[in-house]
PDB file of C-alpha atoms and ligand atoms in Angstrom:
ATOM      1  CA  UNK W   1    -120.305-228.865  -5.703  1.00 48.00           C
ATOM      2  CA  UNK W   2    -118.232-230.241  -8.632  1.00 55.00           C
ATOM      3  CA  UNK W   3    -117.872-226.686  -9.958  1.00 56.00           C
ATOM      4  CA  UNK W   4    -116.423-225.501  -6.677  1.00 60.00           C
ATOM      5  CA  UNK W   5    -114.043-228.445  -6.600  1.00 58.00           C
ATOM      6  CA  UNK W   6    -112.795-227.677 -10.101  1.00 58.00           C
ATOM      7  CA  UNK W   7    -112.320-224.040  -9.217  1.00 61.00           C
ATOM      8  CA  UNK W   8    -110.369-224.970  -6.088  1.00 53.00           C
ATOM      9  CA  UNK W   9    -108.206-227.356  -8.034  1.00 58.00           C
ATOM     10  CA  UNK W  10    -107.393-224.709 -10.675  1.00 66.00           C
ATOM     11  CA  UNK W  11    -106.649-222.126  -8.023  1.00 61.00           C
ATOM     12  CA  UNK W  12    -104.308-224.417  -6.129  1.00 59.00           C
ATOM     13  CA  UNK W  13    -102.488-225.449  -9.313  1.00 50.00           C
ATOM     14  CA  UNK W  14    -101.883-221.779 -10.226  1.00 53.00           C
ATOM     15  CA  UNK W  15    -100.715-221.018  -6.712  1.00 54.00           C
ATOM     16  CA  UNK W  16     -98.436-223.986  -6.774  1.00 41.00           C
ATOM     17  CA  UNK W  17     -96.903-222.946 -10.105  1.00 49.00           C
ATOM     18  CA  UNK W  18     -96.410-219.372  -8.889  1.00 49.00           C
ATOM     19  CA  UNK W  19     -94.739-220.538  -5.711  1.00 46.00           C
ATOM     20  CA  UNK W  20     -92.554-222.916  -7.643  1.00 56.00           C
ATOM     21  CA  UNK W  21     -91.316-220.256 -10.090  1.00 54.00           C
ATOM     22  CA  UNK W  22     -90.702-217.860  -7.196  1.00 46.00           C
ATOM     23  CA  UNK W  23     -88.486-220.432  -5.482  1.00 47.00           C
ATOM     24  CA  UNK W  24     -86.685-221.124  -8.754  1.00 48.00           C
ATOM     25  CA  UNK W  25     -86.083-217.417  -9.358  1.00 51.00           C
ATOM     26  CA  UNK W  26     -84.631-216.780  -5.916  1.00 48.00           C
ATOM     27  CA  UNK W  27     -82.261-219.739  -6.133  1.00 48.00           C
ATOM     28  CA  UNK W  28     -81.259-218.613  -9.616  1.00 46.00           C
ATOM     29  CA  UNK W  29     -80.500-215.014  -8.568  1.00 47.00           C
ATOM     30  CA  UNK W  30     -78.756-216.219  -5.463  1.00 45.00           C
ATOM     31  CA  UNK W  31     -76.621-218.471  -7.610  1.00 44.00           C
ATOM     32  CA  UNK W  32     -75.667-215.683 -10.015  1.00 41.00           C
ATOM     33  CA  UNK W  33     -74.825-213.193  -7.311  1.00 40.00           C
ATOM     34  CA  UNK W  34     -72.529-215.335  -5.224  1.00 54.00           C
ATOM     35  CA  UNK W  35     -71.197-218.292  -7.142  1.00 67.00           C
ATOM     36  CA  UNK W  36     -70.793-217.926 -10.906  1.00 87.00           C
ATOM     37  CA  UNK W  37     -70.515-215.504 -13.819  1.00 87.00           C
ATOM     38  CA  UNK W  38     -73.327-215.343 -16.370  1.00 88.00           C
ATOM     39  CA  UNK W  39     -73.516-218.323 -18.743  1.00 90.00           C
ATOM     40  CA  UNK W  40     -70.491-219.924 -17.130  1.00 94.00           C
ATOM     41  CA  UNK W  41     -70.531-223.286 -15.460  1.00 95.00           C
ATOM     42  CA  UNK W  42     -69.236-223.489 -11.925  1.00 94.00           C
ATOM     43  CA  UNK W  43     -68.441-226.502  -9.841  1.00 94.00           C
ATOM     44  CA  UNK W  44     -66.677-227.262  -6.615  1.00 94.00           C
ATOM     45  CA  UNK W  45     -64.876-230.321  -5.333  1.00 93.00           C
ATOM     46  CA  UNK W  46     -63.171-231.033  -2.049  1.00 92.00           C
ATOM     47  CA  UNK W  47     -59.719-231.504  -3.570  1.00 91.00           C
ATOM     48  CA  UNK W  48     -59.704-228.938  -6.400  1.00 89.00           C
ATOM     49  CA  UNK W  49     -61.795-226.140  -4.912  1.00 92.00           C
ATOM     50  CA  UNK W  50     -63.992-223.928  -7.085  1.00 95.00           C
ATOM     51  CA  UNK W  51     -63.756-224.176 -10.873  1.00 96.00           C
ATOM     52  CA  UNK W  52     -65.366-221.793 -13.348  1.00 96.00           C
ATOM     53  CA  UNK W  53     -65.764-222.807 -16.990  1.00 96.00           C
ATOM     54  CA  UNK W  54     -66.592-220.098 -19.512  1.00 96.00           C
ATOM     55  CA  UNK W  55     -65.181-221.822 -22.574  1.00 97.00           C
ATOM     56  CA  UNK W  56     -66.571-221.164 -26.040  1.00 96.00           C
ATOM     57  CA  UNK W  57     -69.066-218.445 -25.052  1.00 96.00           C
ATOM     58  CA  UNK W  58     -67.968-215.780 -27.571  1.00 96.00           C
ATOM     59  CA  UNK W  59     -66.889-213.573 -24.677  1.00 96.00           C
ATOM     60  CA  UNK W  60     -65.030-210.449 -25.800  1.00 96.00           C
ATOM     61  CA  UNK W  61     -63.962-209.401 -22.315  1.00 95.00           C
ATOM     62  CA  UNK W  62     -62.872-211.055 -19.130  1.00 95.00           C
ATOM     63  CA  UNK W  63     -65.885-211.389 -16.769  1.00 94.00           C
ATOM     64  CA  UNK W  64     -65.652-209.034 -13.821  1.00 90.00           C
ATOM     65  CA  UNK W  65     -67.751-211.052 -11.396  1.00 90.00           C
ATOM     66  CA  UNK W  66     -65.588-214.142 -10.986  1.00 94.00           C
ATOM     67  CA  UNK W  67     -66.007-215.301  -7.346  1.00 93.00           C
ATOM     68  CA  UNK W  68     -62.870-214.381  -5.423  1.00 91.00           C
ATOM     69  CA  UNK W  69     -62.276-217.886  -4.057  1.00 93.00           C
ATOM     70  CA  UNK W  70     -62.188-219.556  -7.496  1.00 96.00           C
ATOM     71  CA  UNK W  71     -59.173-221.846  -7.990  1.00 96.00           C
ATOM     72  CA  UNK W  72     -59.468-222.596 -11.723  1.00 97.00           C
ATOM     73  CA  UNK W  73     -60.807-220.372 -14.487  1.00 97.00           C
ATOM     74  CA  UNK W  74     -61.268-221.586 -18.079  1.00 98.00           C
ATOM     75  CA  UNK W  75     -61.837-218.773 -20.571  1.00 98.00           C
ATOM     76  CA  UNK W  76     -60.500-220.615 -23.617  1.00 98.00           C
ATOM     77  CA  UNK W  77     -62.069-220.493 -27.109  1.00 98.00           C
ATOM     78  CA  UNK W  78     -63.527-217.006 -26.736  1.00 98.00           C
ATOM     79  CA  UNK W  79     -62.957-213.665 -28.509  1.00 97.00           C
ATOM     80  CA  UNK W  80     -61.067-211.820 -25.774  1.00 97.00           C
ATOM     81  CA  UNK W  81     -58.632-209.280 -27.273  1.00 97.00           C
ATOM     82  CA  UNK W  82     -56.817-207.825 -24.256  1.00 96.00           C
ATOM     83  CA  UNK W  83     -56.024-208.479 -20.622  1.00 96.00           C
ATOM     84  CA  UNK W  84     -56.372-205.171 -18.760  1.00 96.00           C
ATOM     85  CA  UNK W  85     -54.398-204.140 -15.681  1.00 95.00           C
ATOM     86  CA  UNK W  86     -55.589-205.894 -12.480  1.00 95.00           C
ATOM     87  CA  UNK W  87     -57.963-208.125 -14.474  1.00 95.00           C
ATOM     88  CA  UNK W  88     -57.681-210.894 -11.863  1.00 96.00           C
ATOM     89  CA  UNK W  89     -56.399-208.925  -8.880  1.00 94.00           C
ATOM     90  CA  UNK W  90     -59.178-210.072  -6.496  1.00 93.00           C
ATOM     91  CA  UNK W  91     -58.647-213.774  -7.254  1.00 95.00           C
ATOM     92  CA  UNK W  92     -55.994-214.390  -4.633  1.00 94.00           C
ATOM     93  CA  UNK W  93     -56.625-218.168  -4.649  1.00 94.00           C
ATOM     94  CA  UNK W  94     -56.346-218.652  -8.415  1.00 97.00           C
ATOM     95  CA  UNK W  95     -54.236-221.699  -9.258  1.00 96.00           C
ATOM     96  CA  UNK W  96     -54.861-222.216 -12.972  1.00 97.00           C
ATOM     97  CA  UNK W  97     -55.940-219.744 -15.654  1.00 98.00           C
ATOM     98  CA  UNK W  98     -56.688-220.783 -19.219  1.00 98.00           C
ATOM     99  CA  UNK W  99     -56.873-217.963 -21.767  1.00 98.00           C
ATOM    100  CA  UNK W 100     -55.865-220.054 -24.761  1.00 98.00           C
ATOM    101  CA  UNK W 101     -57.520-219.808 -28.200  1.00 98.00           C
ATOM    102  CA  UNK W 102     -58.574-216.183 -27.904  1.00 98.00           C
ATOM    103  CA  UNK W 103     -57.643-213.028 -29.850  1.00 97.00           C
ATOM    104  CA  UNK W 104     -55.370-211.593 -27.170  1.00 97.00           C
ATOM    105  CA  UNK W 105     -52.851-209.215 -28.725  1.00 96.00           C
ATOM    106  CA  UNK W 106     -52.191-207.074 -25.714  1.00 93.00           C
ATOM    107  CA  UNK W 107     -51.251-207.739 -22.119  1.00 96.00           C
ATOM    108  CA  UNK W 108     -51.333-204.504 -20.194  1.00 96.00           C
ATOM    109  CA  UNK W 109     -48.741-203.839 -17.454  1.00 96.00           C
ATOM    110  CA  UNK W 110     -49.884-205.549 -14.251  1.00 95.00           C
ATOM    111  CA  UNK W 111     -52.367-207.743 -16.159  1.00 96.00           C
ATOM    112  CA  UNK W 112     -51.753-210.637 -13.763  1.00 96.00           C
ATOM    113  CA  UNK W 113     -51.065-208.532 -10.682  1.00 94.00           C
ATOM    114  CA  UNK W 114     -52.073-210.162  -7.412  1.00 93.00           C
ATOM    115  CA  UNK W 115     -51.608-213.730  -8.665  1.00 95.00           C
ATOM    116  CA  UNK W 116     -47.902-213.985  -7.858  1.00 91.00           C
ATOM    117  CA  UNK W 117     -48.147-216.313  -4.885  1.00 90.00           C
ATOM    118  CA  UNK W 118     -51.017-218.532  -6.063  1.00 95.00           C
ATOM    119  CA  UNK W 119     -51.005-219.005  -9.854  1.00 97.00           C
ATOM    120  CA  UNK W 120     -49.183-222.108 -11.091  1.00 96.00           C
ATOM    121  CA  UNK W 121     -50.465-222.541 -14.653  1.00 97.00           C
ATOM    122  CA  UNK W 122     -51.180-219.826 -17.173  1.00 97.00           C
ATOM    123  CA  UNK W 123     -52.233-220.779 -20.694  1.00 98.00           C
ATOM    124  CA  UNK W 124     -51.853-218.020 -23.276  1.00 98.00           C
ATOM    125  CA  UNK W 125     -51.289-220.333 -26.222  1.00 98.00           C
ATOM    126  CA  UNK W 126     -52.992-219.789 -29.585  1.00 98.00           C
ATOM    127  CA  UNK W 127     -53.497-216.055 -29.266  1.00 98.00           C
ATOM    128  CA  UNK W 128     -52.262-212.987 -31.177  1.00 97.00           C
ATOM    129  CA  UNK W 129     -49.296-212.010 -29.018  1.00 97.00           C
ATOM    130  CA  UNK W 130     -46.520-210.282 -30.970  1.00 96.00           C
ATOM    131  CA  UNK W 131     -44.558-208.404 -28.334  1.00 94.00           C
ATOM    132  CA  UNK W 132     -43.491-209.699 -24.969  1.00 91.00           C
ATOM    133  CA  UNK W 133     -44.318-207.195 -22.233  1.00 92.00           C
ATOM    134  CA  UNK W 134     -42.359-208.100 -19.081  1.00 94.00           C
ATOM    135  CA  UNK W 135     -44.433-205.654 -16.985  1.00 95.00           C
ATOM    136  CA  UNK W 136     -47.514-207.778 -17.642  1.00 95.00           C
ATOM    137  CA  UNK W 137     -45.904-210.719 -15.848  1.00 95.00           C
ATOM    138  CA  UNK W 138     -44.586-208.788 -12.844  1.00 91.00           C
ATOM    139  CA  UNK W 139     -44.223-211.028  -9.791  1.00 89.00           C
ATOM    140  CA  UNK W 140     -45.568-214.082 -11.622  1.00 94.00           C
ATOM    141  CA  UNK W 141     -43.674-217.370 -11.202  1.00 93.00           C
ATOM    142  CA  UNK W 142     -46.175-219.631 -12.959  1.00 96.00           C
ATOM    143  CA  UNK W 143     -45.524-222.065 -15.759  1.00 97.00           C
ATOM    144  CA  UNK W 144     -46.910-220.329 -18.818  1.00 97.00           C
ATOM    145  CA  UNK W 145     -47.818-221.759 -22.209  1.00 97.00           C
ATOM    146  CA  UNK W 146     -46.835-219.085 -24.736  1.00 97.00           C
ATOM    147  CA  UNK W 147     -46.799-221.281 -27.845  1.00 96.00           C
ATOM    148  CA  UNK W 148     -48.716-220.662 -31.041  1.00 96.00           C
ATOM    149  CA  UNK W 149     -48.527-216.862 -31.015  1.00 97.00           C
ATOM    150  CA  UNK W 150     -47.139-214.675 -33.849  1.00 96.00           C
ATOM    151  CA  UNK W 151     -44.080-213.598 -31.843  1.00 96.00           C
ATOM    152  CA  UNK W 152     -41.815-210.931 -33.300  1.00 93.00           C
ATOM    153  CA  UNK W 153     -38.266-211.664 -32.180  1.00 91.00           C
ATOM    154  CA  UNK W 154     -36.275-208.454 -31.910  1.00 91.00           C
ATOM    155  CA  UNK W 155     -33.953-206.617 -29.588  1.00 91.00           C
ATOM    156  CA  UNK W 156     -36.886-205.622 -27.337  1.00 92.00           C
ATOM    157  CA  UNK W 157     -37.815-209.257 -26.818  1.00 92.00           C
ATOM    158  CA  UNK W 158     -34.206-210.175 -26.102  1.00 90.00           C
ATOM    159  CA  UNK W 159     -33.968-207.437 -23.466  1.00 92.00           C
ATOM    160  CA  UNK W 160     -37.360-208.343 -21.961  1.00 93.00           C
ATOM    161  CA  UNK W 161     -36.833-212.072 -21.396  1.00 91.00           C
ATOM    162  CA  UNK W 162     -34.330-211.777 -18.513  1.00 91.00           C
ATOM    163  CA  UNK W 163     -36.766-209.453 -16.724  1.00 93.00           C
ATOM    164  CA  UNK W 164     -39.449-212.051 -15.933  1.00 94.00           C
ATOM    165  CA  UNK W 165     -39.698-214.613 -13.137  1.00 93.00           C
ATOM    166  CA  UNK W 166     -41.876-217.054 -15.092  1.00 94.00           C
ATOM    167  CA  UNK W 167     -40.728-220.637 -14.910  1.00 93.00           C
ATOM    168  CA  UNK W 168     -37.833-220.669 -17.426  1.00 90.00           C
ATOM    169  CA  UNK W 169     -39.266-223.536 -19.481  1.00 92.00           C
ATOM    170  CA  UNK W 170     -42.210-221.255 -20.293  1.00 94.00           C
ATOM    171  CA  UNK W 171     -40.027-219.056 -22.436  1.00 93.00           C
ATOM    172  CA  UNK W 172     -39.142-221.884 -24.802  1.00 93.00           C
ATOM    173  CA  UNK W 173     -42.715-221.491 -26.067  1.00 94.00           C
ATOM    174  CA  UNK W 174     -41.771-218.199 -27.691  1.00 94.00           C
ATOM    175  CA  UNK W 175     -41.259-219.391 -31.250  1.00 94.00           C
ATOM    176  CA  UNK W 176     -40.365-216.543 -33.602  1.00 93.00           C
ATOM    177  CA  UNK W 177     -42.800-215.980 -36.436  1.00 93.00           C
ATOM    178  CA  UNK W 178     -40.927-212.917 -37.672  1.00 92.00           C
ATOM    179  CA  UNK W 179     -37.751-211.155 -36.649  1.00 89.00           C
ATOM    180  CA  UNK W 180     -36.046-207.804 -36.735  1.00 85.00           C
ATOM    181  CA  UNK W 181     -33.534-207.705 -38.388  1.00 85.00           C
ATOM    182  CA  UNK W 182     -35.357-209.926 -40.842  1.00 84.00           C
ATOM    183  CA  UNK W 183     -32.314-211.619 -42.388  1.00 81.00           C
ATOM    184  CA  UNK W 184     -31.165-213.157 -39.116  1.00 81.00           C
ATOM    185  CA  UNK W 185     -33.193-216.331 -39.799  1.00 79.00           C
ATOM    186  CA  UNK W 186     -34.778-217.207 -36.454  1.00 82.00           C
ATOM    187  CA  UNK W 187     -38.237-217.733 -37.949  1.00 84.00           C
ATOM    188  CA  UNK W 188     -39.764-220.946 -36.669  1.00 87.00           C
ATOM    189  CA  UNK W 189     -37.176-221.293 -33.911  1.00 88.00           C
ATOM    190  CA  UNK W 190     -37.660-221.083 -30.186  1.00 89.00           C
ATOM    191  CA  UNK W 191     -35.848-217.915 -29.253  1.00 85.00           C
ATOM    192  CA  UNK W 192     -34.592-219.157 -25.903  1.00 83.00           C
ATOM    193  CA  UNK W 193     -33.046-222.263 -27.460  1.00 83.00           C
ATOM    194  CA  UNK W 194     -30.853-220.156 -29.798  1.00 81.00           C
ATOM    195  CA  UNK W 195     -28.418-218.600 -27.321  1.00 75.00           C
ATOM    196  CA  UNK W 196     -25.938-217.564 -30.021  1.00 79.00           C
ATOM    197  CA  UNK W 197     -28.343-215.181 -31.697  1.00 81.00           C
ATOM    198  CA  UNK W 198     -27.902-211.567 -30.676  1.00 85.00           C
ATOM    199  CA  UNK W 199     -30.716-209.405 -32.050  1.00 84.00           C
ATOM    200  CA  UNK W 200     -29.318-206.298 -30.388  1.00 86.00           C
ATOM    201  CA  UNK W 201     -26.073-206.564 -32.353  1.00 78.00           C
ATOM    202  CA  UNK W 202     -27.297-204.140 -35.028  1.00 66.00           C
ATOM    203  CA  UNK W 203     -28.189-201.594 -32.404  1.00 63.00           C
ATOM    204  CA  UNK W 204     -24.801-202.119 -30.756  1.00 66.00           C
ATOM    205  CA  UNK W 205     -23.088-201.613 -34.083  1.00 70.00           C
ATOM    206  CA  UNK W 206     -24.783-198.270 -34.657  1.00 71.00           C
ATOM    207  CA  UNK W 207     -23.891-197.112 -31.139  1.00 75.00           C
ATOM    208  CA  UNK W 208     -20.312-198.217 -31.803  1.00 76.00           C
ATOM    209  CA  UNK W 209     -20.195-196.101 -34.953  1.00 79.00           C
ATOM    210  CA  UNK W 210     -21.620-193.133 -33.057  1.00 81.00           C
ATOM    211  CA  UNK W 211     -18.963-193.576 -30.367  1.00 84.00           C
ATOM    212  CA  UNK W 212     -16.255-193.704 -33.010  1.00 86.00           C
ATOM    213  CA  UNK W 213     -17.471-190.496 -34.646  1.00 85.00           C
ATOM    214  CA  UNK W 214     -17.588-188.705 -31.297  1.00 85.00           C
ATOM    215  CA  UNK W 215     -14.120-189.919 -30.382  1.00 88.00           C
ATOM    216  CA  UNK W 216     -12.764-188.871 -33.764  1.00 84.00           C
ATOM    217  CA  UNK W 217     -14.282-185.424 -33.246  1.00 88.00           C
ATOM    218  CA  UNK W 218     -12.617-185.059 -29.863  1.00 90.00           C
ATOM    219  CA  UNK W 219      -9.328-186.277 -31.238  1.00 83.00           C
ATOM    220  CA  UNK W 220      -9.421-183.719 -34.052  1.00 89.00           C
ATOM    221  CA  UNK W 221     -10.194-180.950 -31.596  1.00 90.00           C
ATOM    222  CA  UNK W 222      -7.328-181.910 -29.300  1.00 88.00           C
ATOM    223  CA  UNK W 223      -4.863-182.171 -32.197  1.00 88.00           C
ATOM    224  CA  UNK W 224      -5.870-178.827 -33.690  1.00 89.00           C
ATOM    225  CA  UNK W 225      -5.588-177.193 -30.282  1.00 84.00           C
ATOM    226  CA  UNK W 226      -2.121-178.675 -29.841  1.00 89.00           C
ATOM    227  CA  UNK W 227      -1.061-177.408 -33.273  1.00 88.00           C
ATOM    228  CA  UNK W 228      -2.405-173.963 -32.482  1.00 87.00           C
ATOM    229  CA  UNK W 229      -0.683-173.976 -29.080  1.00 85.00           C
ATOM    230  CA  UNK W 230       2.675-174.998 -30.510  1.00 87.00           C
ATOM    231  CA  UNK W 231       2.458-172.356 -33.276  1.00 87.00           C
ATOM    232  CA  UNK W 232       1.559-169.580 -30.853  1.00 84.00           C
ATOM    233  CA  UNK W 233       4.361-170.566 -28.521  1.00 84.00           C
ATOM    234  CA  UNK W 234       6.894-170.836 -31.288  1.00 85.00           C
ATOM    235  CA  UNK W 235       6.453-167.119 -31.747  1.00 83.00           C
ATOM    236  CA  UNK W 236       6.842-166.543 -28.019  1.00 83.00           C
ATOM    237  CA  UNK W 237       9.833-168.868 -27.776  1.00 81.00           C
ATOM    238  CA  UNK W 238      11.544-167.092 -30.633  1.00 84.00           C
ATOM    239  CA  UNK W 239      11.062-163.713 -28.949  1.00 83.00           C
ATOM    240  CA  UNK W 240      12.238-165.129 -25.641  1.00 80.00           C
ATOM    241  CA  UNK W 241      15.342-166.547 -27.289  1.00 82.00           C
ATOM    242  CA  UNK W 242      16.163-163.195 -28.840  1.00 85.00           C
ATOM    243  CA  UNK W 243      15.715-161.567 -25.447  1.00 80.00           C
ATOM    244  CA  UNK W 244      18.055-164.106 -23.825  1.00 81.00           C
ATOM    245  CA  UNK W 245      20.664-163.487 -26.531  1.00 83.00           C
ATOM    246  CA  UNK W 246      20.604-159.794 -25.813  1.00 81.00           C
ATOM    247  CA  UNK W 247      20.971-160.339 -22.028  1.00 76.00           C
ATOM    248  CA  UNK W 248      24.816-160.492 -21.473  1.00 68.00           C
ATOM    249  CA  UNK W 249      25.286-156.905 -22.691  1.00 63.00           C
ATOM    250  CA  UNK W 250      22.626-155.587 -20.299  1.00 57.00           C
ATOM    251  CA  UNK W 251      23.577-157.645 -17.199  1.00 56.00           C
ATOM    252  CA  UNK W 252      25.491-154.859 -15.412  1.00 52.00           C
ATOM    253  CA  UNK W 253      22.639-152.407 -15.708  1.00 51.00           C
ATOM    254  CA  UNK W 254      20.080-154.875 -14.411  1.00 52.00           C
ATOM    255  CA  UNK W 255      22.203-155.704 -11.314  1.00 49.00           C
ATOM    256  CA  UNK W 256      22.407-151.998 -10.497  1.00 49.00           C
ATOM    257  CA  UNK W 257      18.662-151.581 -10.805  1.00 50.00           C
ATOM    258  CA  UNK W 258      18.014-154.545  -8.521  1.00 50.00           C
ATOM    259  CA  UNK W 259      20.112-153.062  -5.657  1.00 48.00           C
ATOM    260  CA  UNK W 260      18.269-149.793  -6.059  1.00 48.00           C
ATOM    261  CA  UNK W 261      14.935-151.483  -5.839  1.00 48.00           C
ATOM    262  CA  UNK W 262      15.835-153.432  -2.646  1.00 47.00           C
ATOM    263  CA  UNK W 263      16.971-150.155  -1.037  1.00 50.00           C
ATOM    264  CA  UNK W 264      13.656-148.622  -1.981  1.00 48.00           C
ATOM    265  CA  UNK W 265      11.758-151.470  -0.294  1.00 47.00           C
ATOM    266  CA  UNK W 266      13.698-151.132   2.990  1.00 47.00           C
ATOM    267  CA  UNK W 267      13.023-147.419   2.968  1.00 48.00           C
ATOM    268  CA  UNK W 268       9.319-148.001   2.560  1.00 48.00           C
ATOM    269  CA  UNK W 269       9.351-150.536   5.406  1.00 47.00           C
ATOM    270  CA  UNK W 270      11.199-148.098   7.689  1.00 48.00           C
ATOM    271  CA  UNK W 271       8.626-145.454   6.846  1.00 47.00           C
ATOM    272  CA  UNK W 272       5.895-147.883   7.742  1.00 45.00           C
ATOM    273  CA  UNK W 273       7.446-148.532  11.178  1.00 47.00           C
ATOM    274  CA  UNK W 274       7.968-144.875  11.958  1.00 44.00           C
ATOM    275  CA  UNK W 275       4.379-144.098  10.972  1.00 45.00           C
ATOM    276  CA  UNK W 276       2.991-146.734  13.330  1.00 44.00           C
ATOM    277  CA  UNK W 277       4.880-145.457  16.414  1.00 42.00           C
TER     278      UNK W 277
HETATM  279  C1  LIG N 301     -64.031-212.477  -1.003  1.00 75.12           C
HETATM  280  O1  LIG N 301     -64.699-211.237  -0.860  1.00 75.12           O
HETATM  281  C2  LIG N 301     -65.469-211.152   0.312  1.00 75.12           C
HETATM  282  C3  LIG N 301     -66.237-209.857   0.331  1.00 75.12           C
HETATM  283  O2  LIG N 301     -65.957-209.047  -0.712  1.00 75.12           O
HETATM  284  C4  LIG N 301     -64.542-211.291   1.517  1.00 75.12           C
HETATM  285  O3  LIG N 301     -65.305-211.218   2.734  1.00 75.12           O
HETATM  286  C5  LIG N 301     -63.818-212.603   1.464  1.00 75.12           C
HETATM  287  O4  LIG N 301     -62.895-212.692   2.522  1.00 75.12           O
HETATM  288  C6  LIG N 301     -63.092-212.731   0.134  1.00 75.12           C
HETATM  289  N1  LIG N 301     -62.544-214.080   0.058  1.00 75.12           N
HETATM  290  C7  LIG N 301     -61.305-214.293  -0.360  1.00 75.12           C
HETATM  291  C8  LIG N 301     -60.940-215.737  -0.451  1.00 75.12           C
HETATM  292  O5  LIG N 301     -60.519-213.420  -0.673  1.00 75.12           O
HETATM  293  C1  LIG N 302     -49.457-225.427 -24.912  1.00 75.12           C
HETATM  294  O1  LIG N 302     -50.541-225.202 -25.759  1.00 75.12           O
HETATM  295  C2  LIG N 302     -50.535-225.947 -26.955  1.00 75.12           C
HETATM  296  C3  LIG N 302     -51.680-225.499 -27.861  1.00 75.12           C
HETATM  297  O2  LIG N 302     -52.623-224.758 -27.217  1.00 75.12           O
HETATM  298  C4  LIG N 302     -50.627-227.412 -26.602  1.00 75.12           C
HETATM  299  O3  LIG N 302     -50.626-228.207 -27.779  1.00 75.12           O
HETATM  300  C5  LIG N 302     -49.436-227.786 -25.740  1.00 75.12           C
HETATM  301  O4  LIG N 302     -49.529-229.115 -25.305  1.00 75.12           O
HETATM  302  C6  LIG N 302     -49.358-226.892 -24.527  1.00 75.12           C
HETATM  303  N1  LIG N 302     -48.091-227.123 -23.856  1.00 75.12           N
HETATM  304  C7  LIG N 302     -47.995-227.376 -22.555  1.00 75.12           C
HETATM  305  C8  LIG N 302     -46.638-227.584 -22.003  1.00 75.12           C
HETATM  306  O5  LIG N 302     -48.970-227.446 -21.846  1.00 75.12           O
END
């Protein structure tokens, strides 16, 4: 009797444990499949909607399974190096995106595509951004934090800035770490707050020189043609003048010949008429 009771007790305990772990596993898988990326922490509140926190997880890439109704995504303090095209395209409700303190050196064209109407805050501070790629920000009107990146201020950057719709204050975060041309001295300055600096001036100068050379070439060609033309015609003019000088003595003869020729023409015409009838 006591043996049977012990056996029953053991059996029921094992069954209970098995059942328990099964329930745990299903809830766990369910959770992963529908609500949150691996190792990330997800929460939801009435006012803020869904939030996903994946901070400080040594991630090297942006997770691909972020639930499409997430409103806030924190991917800060990771090892992400690039934001590929359409990285967040399915997240049409995304309001805030934090990518700060990563190793991002490249934003591919269309990196934030699909977020134009929803995204309000984009944090790209403390990354490795050197060049500003306006195609990465296409359609985006968010306020972006672009501070603390090793920006290279050059003509490309100057041309790119007017091509984005980001909230204008965002661009004051582009503080030049280096510049091209180097001697222009914008290092440590916010590029947008230095309106007098024209980094394309060097390029303009070289195009100006090229224009000048081309124009000079044309000018030389025109002048030499004119000189040639005048020389050639001087010869002609001189011959013409000599001819004119000799005219008075030959005038009588030429008048005679002209009357002859008109007679000849009338004759031909008459012949023509007679032939037709
Ligand atoms: C999320 O995706 C599912 C299926 O893929 C779709 O039915 C749903 O409408 C999407 N939700 C949003 C907010 O886009
Ligand atoms: C931008 O990011 C830097 C560092 O990550 C932070 O100190 C600063 O307060 C942020 N600026 C804004 C306007 O949020």
